[in-house]
PDB file of C-alpha atoms in Angstrom:
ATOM      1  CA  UNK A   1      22.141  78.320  43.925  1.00  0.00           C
ATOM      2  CA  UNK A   2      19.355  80.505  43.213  1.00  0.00           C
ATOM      3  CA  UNK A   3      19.292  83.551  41.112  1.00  0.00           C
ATOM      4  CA  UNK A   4      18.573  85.313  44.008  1.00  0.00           C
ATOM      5  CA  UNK A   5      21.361  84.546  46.212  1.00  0.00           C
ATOM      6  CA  UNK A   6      25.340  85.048  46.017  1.00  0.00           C
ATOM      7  CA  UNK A   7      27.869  82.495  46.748  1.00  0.00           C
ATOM      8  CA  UNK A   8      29.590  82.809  50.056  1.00  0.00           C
ATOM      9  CA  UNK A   9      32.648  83.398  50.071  1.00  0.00           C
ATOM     10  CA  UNK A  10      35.178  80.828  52.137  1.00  0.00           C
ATOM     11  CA  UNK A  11      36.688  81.765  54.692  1.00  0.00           C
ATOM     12  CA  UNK A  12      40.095  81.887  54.607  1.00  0.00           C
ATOM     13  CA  UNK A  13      42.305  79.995  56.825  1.00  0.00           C
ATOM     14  CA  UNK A  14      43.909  82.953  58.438  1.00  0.00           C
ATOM     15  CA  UNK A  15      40.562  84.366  59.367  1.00  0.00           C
ATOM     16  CA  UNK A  16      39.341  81.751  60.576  1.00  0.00           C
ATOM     17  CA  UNK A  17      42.395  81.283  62.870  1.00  0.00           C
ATOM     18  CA  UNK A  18      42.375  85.279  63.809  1.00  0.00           C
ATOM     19  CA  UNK A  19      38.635  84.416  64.694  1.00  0.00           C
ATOM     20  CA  UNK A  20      39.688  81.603  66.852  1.00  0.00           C
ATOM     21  CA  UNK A  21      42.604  83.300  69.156  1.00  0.00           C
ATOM     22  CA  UNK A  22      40.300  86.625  69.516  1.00  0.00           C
ATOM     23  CA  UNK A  23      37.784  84.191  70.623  1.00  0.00           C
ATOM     24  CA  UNK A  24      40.363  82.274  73.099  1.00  0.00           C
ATOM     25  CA  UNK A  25      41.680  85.634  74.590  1.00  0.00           C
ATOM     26  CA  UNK A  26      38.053  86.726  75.064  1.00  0.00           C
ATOM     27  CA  UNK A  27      38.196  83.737  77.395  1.00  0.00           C
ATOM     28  CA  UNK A  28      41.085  83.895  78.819  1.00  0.00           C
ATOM     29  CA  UNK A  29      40.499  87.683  79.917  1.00  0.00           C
ATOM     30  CA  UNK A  30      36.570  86.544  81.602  1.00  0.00           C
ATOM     31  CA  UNK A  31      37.916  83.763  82.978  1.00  0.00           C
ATOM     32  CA  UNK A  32      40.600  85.975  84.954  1.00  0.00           C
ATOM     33  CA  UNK A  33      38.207  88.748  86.039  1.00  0.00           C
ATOM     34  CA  UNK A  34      36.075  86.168  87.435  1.00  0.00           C
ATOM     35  CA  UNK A  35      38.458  84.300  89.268  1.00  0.00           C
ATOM     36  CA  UNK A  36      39.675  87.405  90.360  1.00  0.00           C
ATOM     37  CA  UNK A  37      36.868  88.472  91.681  1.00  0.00           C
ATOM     38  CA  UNK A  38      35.719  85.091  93.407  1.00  0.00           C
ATOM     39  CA  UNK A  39      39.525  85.137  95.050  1.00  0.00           C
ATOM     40  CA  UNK A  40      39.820  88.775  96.004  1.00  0.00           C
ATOM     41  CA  UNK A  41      35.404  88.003  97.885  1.00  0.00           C
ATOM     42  CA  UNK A  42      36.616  85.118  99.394  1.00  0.00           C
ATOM     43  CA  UNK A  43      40.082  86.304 100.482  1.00  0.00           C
ATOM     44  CA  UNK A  44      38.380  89.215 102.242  1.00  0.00           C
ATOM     45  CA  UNK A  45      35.454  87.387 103.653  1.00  0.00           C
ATOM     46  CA  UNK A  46      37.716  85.032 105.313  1.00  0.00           C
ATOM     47  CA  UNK A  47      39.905  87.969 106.916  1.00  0.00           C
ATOM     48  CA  UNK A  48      37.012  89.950 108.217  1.00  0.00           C
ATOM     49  CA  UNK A  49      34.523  86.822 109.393  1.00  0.00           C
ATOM     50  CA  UNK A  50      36.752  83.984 110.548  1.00  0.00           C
ATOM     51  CA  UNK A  51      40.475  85.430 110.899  1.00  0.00           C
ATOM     52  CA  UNK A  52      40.093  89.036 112.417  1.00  0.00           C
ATOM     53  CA  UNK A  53      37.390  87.537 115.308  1.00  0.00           C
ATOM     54  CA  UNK A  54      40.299  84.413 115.501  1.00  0.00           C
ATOM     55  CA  UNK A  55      42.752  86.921 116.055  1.00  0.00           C
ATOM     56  CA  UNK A  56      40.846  88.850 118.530  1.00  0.00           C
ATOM     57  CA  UNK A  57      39.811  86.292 121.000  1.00  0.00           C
ATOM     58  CA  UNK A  58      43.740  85.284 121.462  1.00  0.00           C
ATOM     59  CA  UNK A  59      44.009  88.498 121.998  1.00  0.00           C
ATOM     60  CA  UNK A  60      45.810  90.295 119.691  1.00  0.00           C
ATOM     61  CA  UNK A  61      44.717  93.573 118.250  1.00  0.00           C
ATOM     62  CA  UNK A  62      43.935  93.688 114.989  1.00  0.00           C
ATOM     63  CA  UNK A  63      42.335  95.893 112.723  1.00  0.00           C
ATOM     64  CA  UNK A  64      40.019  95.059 110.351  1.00  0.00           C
ATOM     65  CA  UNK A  65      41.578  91.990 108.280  1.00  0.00           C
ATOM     66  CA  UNK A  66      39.864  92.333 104.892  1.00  0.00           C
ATOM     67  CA  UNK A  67      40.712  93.654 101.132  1.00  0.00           C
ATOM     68  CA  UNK A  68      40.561  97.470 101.138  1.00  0.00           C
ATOM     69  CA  UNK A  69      38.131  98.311  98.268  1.00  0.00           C
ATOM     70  CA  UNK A  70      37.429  94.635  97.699  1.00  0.00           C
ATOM     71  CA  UNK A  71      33.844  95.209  96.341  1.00  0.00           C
ATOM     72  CA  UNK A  72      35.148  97.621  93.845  1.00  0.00           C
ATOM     73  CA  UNK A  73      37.618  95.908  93.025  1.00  0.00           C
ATOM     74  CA  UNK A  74      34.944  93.450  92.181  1.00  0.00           C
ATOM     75  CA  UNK A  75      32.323  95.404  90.312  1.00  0.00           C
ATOM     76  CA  UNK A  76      35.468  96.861  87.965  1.00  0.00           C
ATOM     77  CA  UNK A  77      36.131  93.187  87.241  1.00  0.00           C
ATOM     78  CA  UNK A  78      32.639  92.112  86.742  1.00  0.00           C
ATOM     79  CA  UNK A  79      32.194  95.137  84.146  1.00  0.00           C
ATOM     80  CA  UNK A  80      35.685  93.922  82.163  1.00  0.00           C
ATOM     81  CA  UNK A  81      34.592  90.003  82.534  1.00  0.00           C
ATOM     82  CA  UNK A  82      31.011  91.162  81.718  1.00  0.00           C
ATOM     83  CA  UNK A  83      31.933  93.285  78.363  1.00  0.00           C
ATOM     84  CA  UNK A  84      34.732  90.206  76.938  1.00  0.00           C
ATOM     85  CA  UNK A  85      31.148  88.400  77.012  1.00  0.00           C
ATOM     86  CA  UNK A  86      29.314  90.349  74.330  1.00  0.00           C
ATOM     87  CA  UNK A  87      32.138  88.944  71.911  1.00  0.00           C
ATOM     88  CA  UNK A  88      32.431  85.945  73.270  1.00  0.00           C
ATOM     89  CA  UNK A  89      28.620  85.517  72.880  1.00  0.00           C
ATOM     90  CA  UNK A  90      28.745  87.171  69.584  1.00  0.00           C
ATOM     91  CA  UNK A  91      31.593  84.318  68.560  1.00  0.00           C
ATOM     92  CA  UNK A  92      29.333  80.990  69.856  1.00  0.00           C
ATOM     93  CA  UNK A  93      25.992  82.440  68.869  1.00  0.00           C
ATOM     94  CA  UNK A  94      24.725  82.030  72.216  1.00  0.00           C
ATOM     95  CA  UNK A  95      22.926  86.077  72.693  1.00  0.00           C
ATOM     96  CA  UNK A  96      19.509  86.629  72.449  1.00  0.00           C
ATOM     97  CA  UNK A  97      18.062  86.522  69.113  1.00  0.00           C
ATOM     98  CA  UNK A  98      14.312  87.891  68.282  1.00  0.00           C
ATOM     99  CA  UNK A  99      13.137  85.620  65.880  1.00  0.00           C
ATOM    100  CA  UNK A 100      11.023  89.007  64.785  1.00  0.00           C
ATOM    101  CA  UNK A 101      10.466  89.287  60.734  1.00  0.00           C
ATOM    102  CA  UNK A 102      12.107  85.730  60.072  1.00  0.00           C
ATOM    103  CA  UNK A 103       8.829  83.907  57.524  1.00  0.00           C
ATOM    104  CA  UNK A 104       8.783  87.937  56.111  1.00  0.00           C
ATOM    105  CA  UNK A 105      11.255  87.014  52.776  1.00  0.00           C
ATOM    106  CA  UNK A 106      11.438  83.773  51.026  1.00  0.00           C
ATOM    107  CA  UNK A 107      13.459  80.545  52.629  1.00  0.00           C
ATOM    108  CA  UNK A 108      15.607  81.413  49.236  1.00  0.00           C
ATOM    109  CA  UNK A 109      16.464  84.226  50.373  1.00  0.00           C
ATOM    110  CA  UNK A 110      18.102  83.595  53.904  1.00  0.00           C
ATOM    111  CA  UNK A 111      21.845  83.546  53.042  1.00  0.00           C
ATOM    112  CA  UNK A 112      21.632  86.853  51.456  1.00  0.00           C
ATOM    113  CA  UNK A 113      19.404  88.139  54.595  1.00  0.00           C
ATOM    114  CA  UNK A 114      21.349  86.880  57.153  1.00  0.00           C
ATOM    115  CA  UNK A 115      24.400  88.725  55.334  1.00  0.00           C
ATOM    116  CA  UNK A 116      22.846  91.782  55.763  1.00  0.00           C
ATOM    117  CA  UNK A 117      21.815  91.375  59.086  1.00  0.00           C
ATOM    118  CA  UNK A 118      25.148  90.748  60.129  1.00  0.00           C
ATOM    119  CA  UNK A 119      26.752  94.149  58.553  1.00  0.00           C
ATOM    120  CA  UNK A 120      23.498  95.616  59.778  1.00  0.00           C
ATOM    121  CA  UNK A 121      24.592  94.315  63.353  1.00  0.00           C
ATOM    122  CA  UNK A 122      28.687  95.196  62.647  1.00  0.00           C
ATOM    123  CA  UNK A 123      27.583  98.816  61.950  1.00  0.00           C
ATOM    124  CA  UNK A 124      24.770  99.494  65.142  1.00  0.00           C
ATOM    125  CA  UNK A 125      27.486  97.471  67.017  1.00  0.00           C
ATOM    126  CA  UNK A 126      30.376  99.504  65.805  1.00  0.00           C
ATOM    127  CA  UNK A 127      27.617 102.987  66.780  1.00  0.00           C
ATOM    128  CA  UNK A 128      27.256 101.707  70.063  1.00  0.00           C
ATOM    129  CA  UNK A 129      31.188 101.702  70.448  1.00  0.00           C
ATOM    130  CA  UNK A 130      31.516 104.930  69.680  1.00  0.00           C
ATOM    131  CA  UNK A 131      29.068 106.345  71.809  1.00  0.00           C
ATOM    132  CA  UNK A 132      30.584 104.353  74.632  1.00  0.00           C
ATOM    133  CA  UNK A 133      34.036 105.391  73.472  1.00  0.00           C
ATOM    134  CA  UNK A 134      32.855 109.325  74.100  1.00  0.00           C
ATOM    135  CA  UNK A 135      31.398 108.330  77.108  1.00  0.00           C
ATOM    136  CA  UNK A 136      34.970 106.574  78.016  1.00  0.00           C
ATOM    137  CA  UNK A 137      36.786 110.187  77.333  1.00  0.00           C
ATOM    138  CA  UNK A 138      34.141 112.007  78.987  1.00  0.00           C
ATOM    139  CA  UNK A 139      35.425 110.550  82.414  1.00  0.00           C
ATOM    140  CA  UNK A 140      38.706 110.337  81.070  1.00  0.00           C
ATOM    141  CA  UNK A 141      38.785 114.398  80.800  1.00  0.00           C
ATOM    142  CA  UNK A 142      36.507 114.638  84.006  1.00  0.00           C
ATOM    143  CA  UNK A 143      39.479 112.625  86.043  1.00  0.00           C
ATOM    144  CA  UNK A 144      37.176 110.597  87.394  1.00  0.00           C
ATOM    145  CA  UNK A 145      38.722 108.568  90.484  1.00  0.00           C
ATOM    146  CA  UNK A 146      37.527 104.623  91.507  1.00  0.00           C
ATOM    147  CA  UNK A 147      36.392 105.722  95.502  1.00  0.00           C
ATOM    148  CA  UNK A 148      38.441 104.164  97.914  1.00  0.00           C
ATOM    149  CA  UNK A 149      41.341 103.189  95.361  1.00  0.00           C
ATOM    150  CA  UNK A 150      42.013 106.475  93.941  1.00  0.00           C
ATOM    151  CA  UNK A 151      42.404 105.013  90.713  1.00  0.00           C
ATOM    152  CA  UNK A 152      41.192 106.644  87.354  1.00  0.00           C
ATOM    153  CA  UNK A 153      38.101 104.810  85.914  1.00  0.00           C
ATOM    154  CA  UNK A 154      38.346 105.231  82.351  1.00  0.00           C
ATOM    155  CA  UNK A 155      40.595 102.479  81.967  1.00  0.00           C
ATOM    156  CA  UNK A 156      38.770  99.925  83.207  1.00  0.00           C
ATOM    157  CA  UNK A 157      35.975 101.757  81.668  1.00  0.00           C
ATOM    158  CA  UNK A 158      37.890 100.873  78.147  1.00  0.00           C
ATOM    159  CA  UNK A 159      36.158  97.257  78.372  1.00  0.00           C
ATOM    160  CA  UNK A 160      32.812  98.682  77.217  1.00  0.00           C
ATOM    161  CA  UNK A 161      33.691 100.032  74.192  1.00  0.00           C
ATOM    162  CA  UNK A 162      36.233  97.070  73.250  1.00  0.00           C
ATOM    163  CA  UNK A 163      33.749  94.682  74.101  1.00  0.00           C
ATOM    164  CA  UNK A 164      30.924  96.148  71.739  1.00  0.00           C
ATOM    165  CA  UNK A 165      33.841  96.888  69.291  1.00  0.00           C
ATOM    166  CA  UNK A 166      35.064  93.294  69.120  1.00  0.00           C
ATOM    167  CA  UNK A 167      31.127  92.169  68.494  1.00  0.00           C
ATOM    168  CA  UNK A 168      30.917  94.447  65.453  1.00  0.00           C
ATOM    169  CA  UNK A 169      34.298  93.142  64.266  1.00  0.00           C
ATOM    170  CA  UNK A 170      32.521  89.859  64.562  1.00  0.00           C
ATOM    171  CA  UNK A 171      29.438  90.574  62.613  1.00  0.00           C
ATOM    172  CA  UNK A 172      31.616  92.098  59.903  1.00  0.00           C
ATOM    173  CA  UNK A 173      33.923  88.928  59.740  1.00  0.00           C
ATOM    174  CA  UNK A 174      30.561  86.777  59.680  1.00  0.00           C
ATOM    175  CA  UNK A 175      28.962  89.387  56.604  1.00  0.00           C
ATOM    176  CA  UNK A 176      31.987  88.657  54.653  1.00  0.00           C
ATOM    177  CA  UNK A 177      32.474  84.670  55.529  1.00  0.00           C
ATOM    178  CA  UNK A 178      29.265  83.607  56.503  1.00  0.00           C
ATOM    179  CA  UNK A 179      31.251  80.307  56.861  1.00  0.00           C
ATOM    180  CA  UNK A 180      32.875  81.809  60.367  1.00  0.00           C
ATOM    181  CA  UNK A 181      28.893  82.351  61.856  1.00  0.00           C
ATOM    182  CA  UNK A 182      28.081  80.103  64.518  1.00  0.00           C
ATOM    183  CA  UNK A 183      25.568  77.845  63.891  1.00  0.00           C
ATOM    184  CA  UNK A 184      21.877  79.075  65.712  1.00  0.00           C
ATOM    185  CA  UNK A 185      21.578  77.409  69.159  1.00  0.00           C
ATOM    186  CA  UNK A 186      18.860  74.985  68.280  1.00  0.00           C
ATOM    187  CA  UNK A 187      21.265  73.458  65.725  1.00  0.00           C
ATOM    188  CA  UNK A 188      24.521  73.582  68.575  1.00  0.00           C
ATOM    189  CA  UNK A 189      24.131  69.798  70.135  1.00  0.00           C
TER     190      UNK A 189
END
């Protein structure tokens, strides 16, 4: 250890568990909005394109066969699976890092650096939340509607702020136990 740097501190157990299970239920909650969206697509392509025409040339009449709203229903999906992905990239180390400034401060330095890069990121991160959070009550005091389903937006809407939200929790974990940081991606394999 160099008189320049601090020792990390461990990471406890317990964190590193907490880190784990907000990691799996990241997952677990992309994992559904993208199966739900490639069920609800396919569901309603296949009643519109292959049963509806079926149905017709027996001759029965038949409306139009497909989801109601089944693109939106889609895109509100997408934006939930989407957000649960800037944590869950956050938590593998697999976003896009500019390698921008990296020779600027001795090699020595680079535990203490990448310590304040991470509280650096936690903070902007926990900023952007906010502003999306404002953004989130803006519609929610507007009573904005989803078209077709009549449904108010903000909820789903909720994902973007959580999603930036559980980044910055993230980068502060990883500030405080650098030990719970993902390794870079070249050093993954």
């Amino acid at each position: 250890m160099t008189a320049t740097s601090v020792a990390p501190l461990p990471a406890p157990a317990g964190a590193r568990a907490l880190v784990e299970r907000w990691h799996q239920a990241e997952c677990w909650v992309a994992v559904v909005a993208f199966a739900f969206i490639a069920i609800v697509l396919l569901i309603d392509v296949i009643g519109r394109e292959l049963l509806a025409p079926l149905l017709r040339m027996m001759d029965f009449k038949v409306g139009a066969l497909g989801i109601q709203g089944s693109q939106k229903l889609s895109v509100y999906a997408l934006v939930i699976g989407s957000y649960a992905g800037v944590g869950i990239a956050t938590a593998t180390g697999s976003h896009l890092v500019p390698r921008v400034a990296y020779s600027w401060v001795p090699t020595a330095w680079n535990d203490n650096m990448n310590r304040l890069a991470d509280l650096i990121a936690a903070v902007f991160l926990a900023g952007v939340a906010w502003v999306a959070l404002e953004f989130v009550q803006s519609s929610m005091k507007a009573g904005l509607l989803v078209p077709i389903l009549n449904w108010k937006v903000w909820p789903i809407q909720l994902a973007i702020p959580i999603g930036f939200l559980s980044a910055a929790g993230r980068y502060l974990c990883f500030a405080i136990w650098p030990a719970l940081r993902p390794l870079p991606p070249e050093f993954q394999e």
